[in-house]
Amino acid sequence: MKTKKKILVAIDFDEQSLIALRYAKYFAEISKYDLEVMTVIEESSFMSKLFSSDEMLIKINKEAKKNIDEVIGSIPEGIKIFTRIENGKPHEKIIDVAEEIKPAFIFMGKSELPKYKRPFVGSNSMHVILDSIYPVITIRGNYNFDTYKNNHREILVPLDFESETAEQITAAIEFAQMFGTSLKILAIQTTGGKGKEMNLLTKLGKVKIVIEKAGVVCDTELIKEEKRSIPEVISELSVKNKSALVVIMTRQEGRFAEYVLGSNARDIISGLDIPVLSIQPWDTNEESKIFSLIFDPMNLY
């Protein structure tokens, strides 16, 4: 997928979106990418209905622009920040802007939810994750940002070898190169005996070779787990290893369910306190240079 050196972050001025903005500024500073900050004035909102005249909408947009400038605050040196106001449905406008500017990824905050509600992702974030062809990074909770910035480096990549993984590995490699960090490739064995274990270890070894050929430091791990859920294992390992990012595919549980987020992906996105990067399958005719290296290496997939 061909993208530009831009990060798109959508904010609605609530706490979670402002946390996402803070992370987006940090990622922009590391990557030296430009930052596009947008907010959407919902067409169905009370204000839009009450003040439908062009003059009043202009005033509302000016106020929103002022608010954006205030929350952006200081700008990291060498980073260009652009702002824009859109009118309409938030998830539709976010996707429209993404298609226009072709960002490397999109940042979105998601609500802090109690444990019994964690499987449910905010509707705007969910729509963008499902409908956008660009990678989406979601942020949950108010994790100590200074701790994250100083101690979290490794990118965790849990792979399901029974599903498509080429795009997931490609994205992880590109992020590792962008941020100068290492990858932890994880496979989780929930069933089967020694034969399946050896098969997974062989595939992990092949993935490690491909990643190291791309110039990225890589470690692999196979965890055998029959009791805990896959999201629980991933969450525990991300905390233990102080992961900076978890990279997942969002359609590993039936591509026929085009507009349904798989349960494992949903639980990972909703349950982790660190950023989660959601990847969609993309057209291999628009691959990056790394995709040609990673796609079906040594009959792996």
Short mmCIF file of C-alpha atoms in Angstrom, two decimals:
data_model
loop_
_atom_site.label_atom_id
_atom_site.label_comp_id
_atom_site.label_asym_id
_atom_site.label_seq_id
_atom_site.Cartn_x
_atom_site.Cartn_y
_atom_site.Cartn_z
CA MET A 1 0.00 0.00 0.00
CA LYS A 2 1.41 3.36 -1.02
CA THR A 3 1.17 5.93 1.76
CA LYS A 4 2.60 9.35 2.48
CA LYS A 5 4.70 10.43 5.43
CA LYS A 6 1.68 11.61 7.36
CA ILE A 7 -0.15 10.61 10.52
CA LEU A 8 -3.87 11.32 10.78
CA VAL A 9 -5.40 11.76 14.23
CA ALA A 10 -9.10 12.36 14.79
CA ILE A 11 -10.18 14.15 17.97
CA ASP A 12 -13.52 15.09 19.51
CA PHE A 13 -11.97 16.85 22.53
CA ASP A 14 -12.87 14.12 25.04
CA GLU A 15 -10.13 12.68 27.23
CA GLN A 16 -9.47 9.58 25.13
CA SER A 17 -9.04 11.47 21.87
CA LEU A 18 -6.65 13.91 23.55
CA ILE A 19 -4.61 10.96 24.83
CA ALA A 20 -4.52 9.66 21.25
CA LEU A 21 -3.29 13.09 20.13
CA ARG A 22 -0.44 12.94 22.64
CA TYR A 23 0.68 9.55 21.32
CA ALA A 24 0.29 10.73 17.72
CA LYS A 25 2.60 13.71 18.40
CA TYR A 26 5.14 11.34 19.95
CA PHE A 27 5.02 8.96 16.99
CA ALA A 28 5.30 11.91 14.59
CA GLU A 29 8.37 13.17 16.44
CA ILE A 30 10.08 9.77 16.24
CA SER A 31 9.20 9.10 12.61
CA LYS A 32 9.57 12.73 11.43
CA TYR A 33 6.18 12.43 9.77
CA ASP A 34 3.74 15.30 9.36
CA LEU A 35 0.67 15.28 11.59
CA GLU A 36 -2.86 15.99 10.36
CA VAL A 37 -5.29 16.73 13.21
CA MET A 38 -8.98 16.70 12.36
CA THR A 39 -12.28 17.04 14.14
CA VAL A 40 -15.77 16.43 12.79
CA ILE A 41 -18.85 18.49 13.58
CA GLU A 42 -21.61 15.92 13.38
CA GLU A 43 -24.39 16.80 10.98
CA SER A 44 -26.94 15.29 13.35
CA SER A 45 -25.70 17.16 16.41
CA PHE A 46 -27.91 19.60 18.28
CA MET A 47 -25.73 22.53 17.29
CA SER A 48 -25.86 21.69 13.59
CA LYS A 49 -29.65 21.44 13.66
CA LEU A 50 -30.09 24.58 15.71
CA PHE A 51 -27.70 26.69 13.68
CA SER A 52 -28.07 25.44 10.12
CA SER A 53 -27.25 28.72 8.37
CA ASP A 54 -23.93 29.03 6.55
CA GLU A 55 -22.96 31.99 8.72
CA MET A 56 -23.50 30.09 11.95
CA LEU A 57 -21.70 26.99 10.65
CA ILE A 58 -18.71 29.18 9.82
CA LYS A 59 -18.72 30.46 13.41
CA ILE A 60 -18.94 26.91 14.78
CA ASN A 61 -16.05 25.82 12.57
CA LYS A 62 -13.94 28.78 13.69
CA GLU A 63 -14.55 27.88 17.32
CA ALA A 64 -13.60 24.26 16.61
CA LYS A 65 -10.41 25.43 14.88
CA LYS A 66 -9.54 27.54 17.92
CA ASN A 67 -10.09 24.54 20.18
CA ILE A 68 -7.86 22.34 18.01
CA ASP A 69 -5.03 24.87 18.10
CA GLU A 70 -5.31 25.03 21.90
CA VAL A 71 -5.18 21.26 22.47
CA ILE A 72 -2.32 20.71 20.04
CA GLY A 73 -0.06 22.81 22.25
CA SER A 74 3.67 22.68 21.60
CA ILE A 75 4.82 21.27 18.28
CA PRO A 76 7.83 18.90 18.19
CA GLU A 77 10.77 20.39 16.32
CA GLY A 78 10.85 19.50 12.64
CA ILE A 79 7.22 18.36 12.55
CA LYS A 80 4.57 20.04 10.44
CA ILE A 81 1.06 19.98 11.89
CA PHE A 82 -2.02 20.59 9.78
CA THR A 83 -5.57 20.98 11.08
CA ARG A 84 -8.95 20.62 9.46
CA ILE A 85 -12.63 20.78 10.37
CA GLU A 86 -15.14 18.52 8.63
CA ASN A 87 -18.92 18.40 8.81
CA GLY A 88 -20.79 15.10 8.67
CA LYS A 89 -20.62 11.65 10.21
CA PRO A 90 -17.29 11.22 12.04
CA HIS A 91 -16.28 7.78 10.76
CA GLU A 92 -17.22 8.64 7.17
CA LYS A 93 -15.26 11.89 7.22
CA ILE A 94 -12.23 10.24 8.83
CA ILE A 95 -12.19 7.63 6.07
CA ASP A 96 -12.69 10.31 3.39
CA VAL A 97 -9.76 12.37 4.71
CA ALA A 98 -7.60 9.25 4.96
CA GLU A 99 -8.30 8.43 1.32
CA GLU A 100 -7.37 12.00 0.40
CA ILE A 101 -4.09 12.31 2.32
CA LYS A 102 -3.06 8.61 2.33
CA PRO A 103 -1.60 8.54 5.87
CA ALA A 104 0.85 5.92 7.06
CA PHE A 105 -1.64 5.29 9.87
CA ILE A 106 -4.63 6.74 11.71
CA PHE A 107 -4.72 7.41 15.46
CA MET A 108 -7.97 7.15 17.42
CA GLY A 109 -8.80 7.10 21.12
CA LYS A 110 -11.28 4.64 22.54
CA SER A 111 -13.34 4.84 25.70
CA GLU A 112 -12.11 3.63 29.06
CA LEU A 113 -14.48 0.74 29.72
CA PRO A 114 -15.09 -1.47 32.75
CA LYS A 115 -13.95 -5.06 32.31
CA TYR A 116 -17.42 -6.45 31.68
CA LYS A 117 -17.85 -4.05 28.74
CA ARG A 118 -14.37 -4.26 27.28
CA PRO A 119 -15.33 -6.39 24.26
CA PHE A 120 -17.26 -3.43 22.85
CA VAL A 121 -15.28 -0.90 20.85
CA GLY A 122 -16.58 2.64 20.31
CA SER A 123 -18.70 2.81 17.17
CA ASN A 124 -16.57 5.41 15.37
CA SER A 125 -13.32 3.56 16.07
CA MET A 126 -14.90 0.27 15.02
CA HIS A 127 -16.21 1.69 11.75
CA VAL A 128 -12.84 3.21 10.90
CA ILE A 129 -10.97 -0.01 11.75
CA LEU A 130 -13.31 -2.05 9.56
CA ASP A 131 -13.77 0.35 6.66
CA SER A 132 -10.42 2.08 6.26
CA ILE A 133 -7.74 0.53 4.08
CA TYR A 134 -5.12 2.35 6.17
CA PRO A 135 -3.71 0.95 9.43
CA VAL A 136 -5.46 2.24 12.55
CA ILE A 137 -3.79 2.68 15.95
CA THR A 138 -6.22 2.77 18.87
CA ILE A 139 -5.40 4.02 22.37
CA ARG A 140 -7.34 3.00 25.48
CA GLY A 141 -7.02 4.33 29.00
CA ASN A 142 -4.64 6.86 30.49
CA TYR A 143 -1.49 4.75 30.75
CA ASN A 144 1.44 6.66 32.22
CA PHE A 145 2.80 8.32 29.11
CA ASP A 146 6.28 9.06 30.47
CA THR A 147 6.67 5.41 31.49
CA TYR A 148 5.55 4.34 28.04
CA LYS A 149 7.89 6.74 26.27
CA ASN A 150 10.93 5.80 28.35
CA ASN A 151 10.49 2.05 28.81
CA HIS A 152 8.39 0.62 25.97
CA ARG A 153 10.30 -0.28 22.80
CA GLU A 154 9.51 -3.74 21.43
CA ILE A 155 6.69 -4.39 18.95
CA LEU A 156 4.64 -7.51 19.72
CA VAL A 157 3.23 -9.40 16.73
CA PRO A 158 0.93 -12.34 17.59
CA LEU A 159 0.52 -14.51 14.47
CA ASP A 160 -2.23 -16.94 13.54
CA PHE A 161 -0.63 -19.15 10.91
CA GLU A 162 -4.03 -20.52 9.91
CA SER A 163 -4.95 -17.06 8.58
CA GLU A 164 -3.34 -14.40 6.41
CA THR A 165 -0.24 -12.93 8.03
CA ALA A 166 1.80 -11.36 5.21
CA GLU A 167 0.33 -7.87 5.63
CA GLN A 168 0.65 -8.08 9.41
CA ILE A 169 4.34 -8.97 9.22
CA THR A 170 4.96 -6.35 6.54
CA ALA A 171 3.42 -3.60 8.67
CA ALA A 172 5.38 -4.74 11.74
CA ILE A 173 8.66 -4.64 9.80
CA GLU A 174 7.94 -1.17 8.48
CA PHE A 175 7.05 0.14 11.94
CA ALA A 176 10.17 -1.43 13.44
CA GLN A 177 12.30 0.24 10.76
CA MET A 178 10.49 3.55 11.22
CA PHE A 179 11.02 3.62 14.99
CA GLY A 180 14.33 1.78 15.15
CA THR A 181 13.04 -1.00 17.38
CA SER A 182 12.81 -4.80 17.51
CA LEU A 183 10.01 -7.30 16.90
CA LYS A 184 8.68 -10.07 19.11
CA ILE A 185 6.86 -12.67 16.98
CA LEU A 186 4.42 -14.77 18.99
CA ALA A 187 2.56 -17.97 18.15
CA ILE A 188 0.01 -19.44 20.57
CA GLN A 189 -0.71 -23.18 20.46
CA THR A 190 -4.11 -23.99 21.95
CA THR A 191 -4.50 -27.55 20.65
CA GLY A 192 -2.45 -30.39 19.20
CA GLY A 193 0.66 -32.22 20.22
CA LYS A 194 4.34 -32.34 19.30
CA GLY A 195 3.67 -32.42 15.57
CA LYS A 196 1.80 -29.13 15.61
CA GLU A 197 4.39 -27.63 17.96
CA MET A 198 7.21 -28.48 15.55
CA ASN A 199 5.20 -27.07 12.63
CA LEU A 200 4.67 -23.76 14.45
CA LEU A 201 8.33 -23.56 15.48
CA THR A 202 9.37 -24.13 11.87
CA LYS A 203 7.09 -21.33 10.66
CA LEU A 204 8.34 -19.01 13.38
CA GLY A 205 11.90 -19.73 12.28
CA LYS A 206 11.09 -18.88 8.66
CA VAL A 207 9.42 -15.63 9.67
CA LYS A 208 12.46 -14.72 11.77
CA ILE A 209 14.74 -15.24 8.75
CA VAL A 210 12.62 -12.97 6.54
CA ILE A 211 12.43 -10.23 9.19
CA GLU A 212 16.16 -10.31 9.85
CA LYS A 213 16.81 -10.09 6.09
CA ALA A 214 14.87 -6.83 6.23
CA GLY A 215 17.39 -5.56 8.80
CA VAL A 216 15.16 -5.81 11.88
CA VAL A 217 16.14 -7.50 15.15
CA CYS A 218 13.64 -10.26 15.87
CA ASP A 219 12.86 -12.70 18.66
CA THR A 220 10.24 -15.46 18.50
CA GLU A 221 8.24 -17.30 21.13
CA LEU A 222 5.76 -20.17 21.12
CA ILE A 223 3.34 -20.31 24.04
CA LYS A 224 1.27 -23.43 24.68
CA GLU A 225 -1.97 -22.45 26.37
CA GLU A 226 -5.21 -24.41 26.74
CA LYS A 227 -6.98 -22.51 29.53
CA ARG A 228 -6.59 -18.79 29.01
CA SER A 229 -7.97 -16.95 25.99
CA ILE A 230 -5.68 -15.69 23.25
CA PRO A 231 -6.32 -12.01 24.15
CA GLU A 232 -5.41 -12.76 27.78
CA VAL A 233 -2.11 -14.35 26.75
CA ILE A 234 -1.27 -11.42 24.47
CA SER A 235 -2.19 -8.86 27.13
CA GLU A 236 -0.04 -10.56 29.77
CA LEU A 237 2.97 -10.84 27.45
CA SER A 238 2.65 -7.21 26.31
CA VAL A 239 2.83 -6.09 29.95
CA LYS A 240 5.69 -8.45 30.80
CA ASN A 241 7.77 -7.37 27.79
CA LYS A 242 6.81 -3.68 28.02
CA SER A 243 5.65 -3.71 24.41
CA ALA A 244 5.36 -0.37 22.62
CA LEU A 245 2.78 -1.62 20.15
CA VAL A 246 0.75 -4.75 19.39
CA VAL A 247 0.11 -5.45 15.70
CA ILE A 248 -2.98 -7.50 14.83
CA MET A 249 -5.02 -8.49 11.78
CA THR A 250 -8.68 -7.61 12.16
CA ARG A 251 -10.29 -10.23 9.93
CA GLN A 252 -8.91 -13.55 11.04
CA GLU A 253 -12.25 -15.08 11.96
CA GLY A 254 -14.12 -15.29 8.70
CA ARG A 255 -13.57 -12.79 5.93
CA PHE A 256 -17.20 -13.39 4.88
CA ALA A 257 -18.26 -11.33 7.91
CA GLU A 258 -17.06 -8.16 6.21
CA TYR A 259 -18.43 -5.70 8.73
CA VAL A 260 -17.96 -7.73 11.90
CA LEU A 261 -14.84 -7.38 14.02
CA GLY A 262 -13.54 -10.80 15.09
CA SER A 263 -13.89 -11.53 18.80
CA ASN A 264 -10.15 -11.96 19.42
CA ALA A 265 -9.31 -8.73 17.60
CA ARG A 266 -12.09 -6.87 19.42
CA ASP A 267 -10.96 -8.10 22.84
CA ILE A 268 -7.33 -7.20 22.15
CA ILE A 269 -8.24 -3.70 20.95
CA SER A 270 -10.58 -3.09 23.88
CA GLY A 271 -8.49 -4.73 26.59
CA LEU A 272 -4.92 -3.49 26.13
CA ASP A 273 -3.67 -0.24 27.65
CA ILE A 274 -0.87 0.16 25.10
CA PRO A 275 -1.43 1.16 21.46
CA VAL A 276 -2.88 -1.52 19.17
CA LEU A 277 -2.26 -1.36 15.42
CA SER A 278 -5.06 -2.96 13.37
CA ILE A 279 -4.20 -4.11 9.86
CA GLN A 280 -6.62 -4.96 7.06
CA PRO A 281 -5.75 -7.23 4.12
CA TRP A 282 -4.79 -5.06 1.16
CA ASP A 283 -4.48 -5.43 -2.59
CA THR A 284 -1.15 -7.09 -3.37
CA ASN A 285 -0.90 -4.99 -6.53
CA GLU A 286 -0.29 -1.97 -4.29
CA GLU A 287 2.26 -3.57 -1.99
CA SER A 288 5.26 -1.91 -0.44
CA LYS A 289 8.75 -3.07 -1.31
CA ILE A 290 8.77 -5.18 1.84
CA PHE A 291 5.54 -6.93 0.86
CA SER A 292 7.25 -8.52 -2.14
CA LEU A 293 9.84 -9.94 0.24
CA ILE A 294 7.38 -11.17 2.84
CA PHE A 295 4.57 -12.47 0.63
CA ASP A 296 4.62 -16.26 0.71
CA PRO A 297 8.30 -16.57 1.68
CA MET A 298 9.50 -20.16 1.33
CA ASN A 299 5.89 -21.42 1.00
CA LEU A 300 5.16 -20.18 4.50
CA TYR A 301 1.56 -19.11 4.02
#
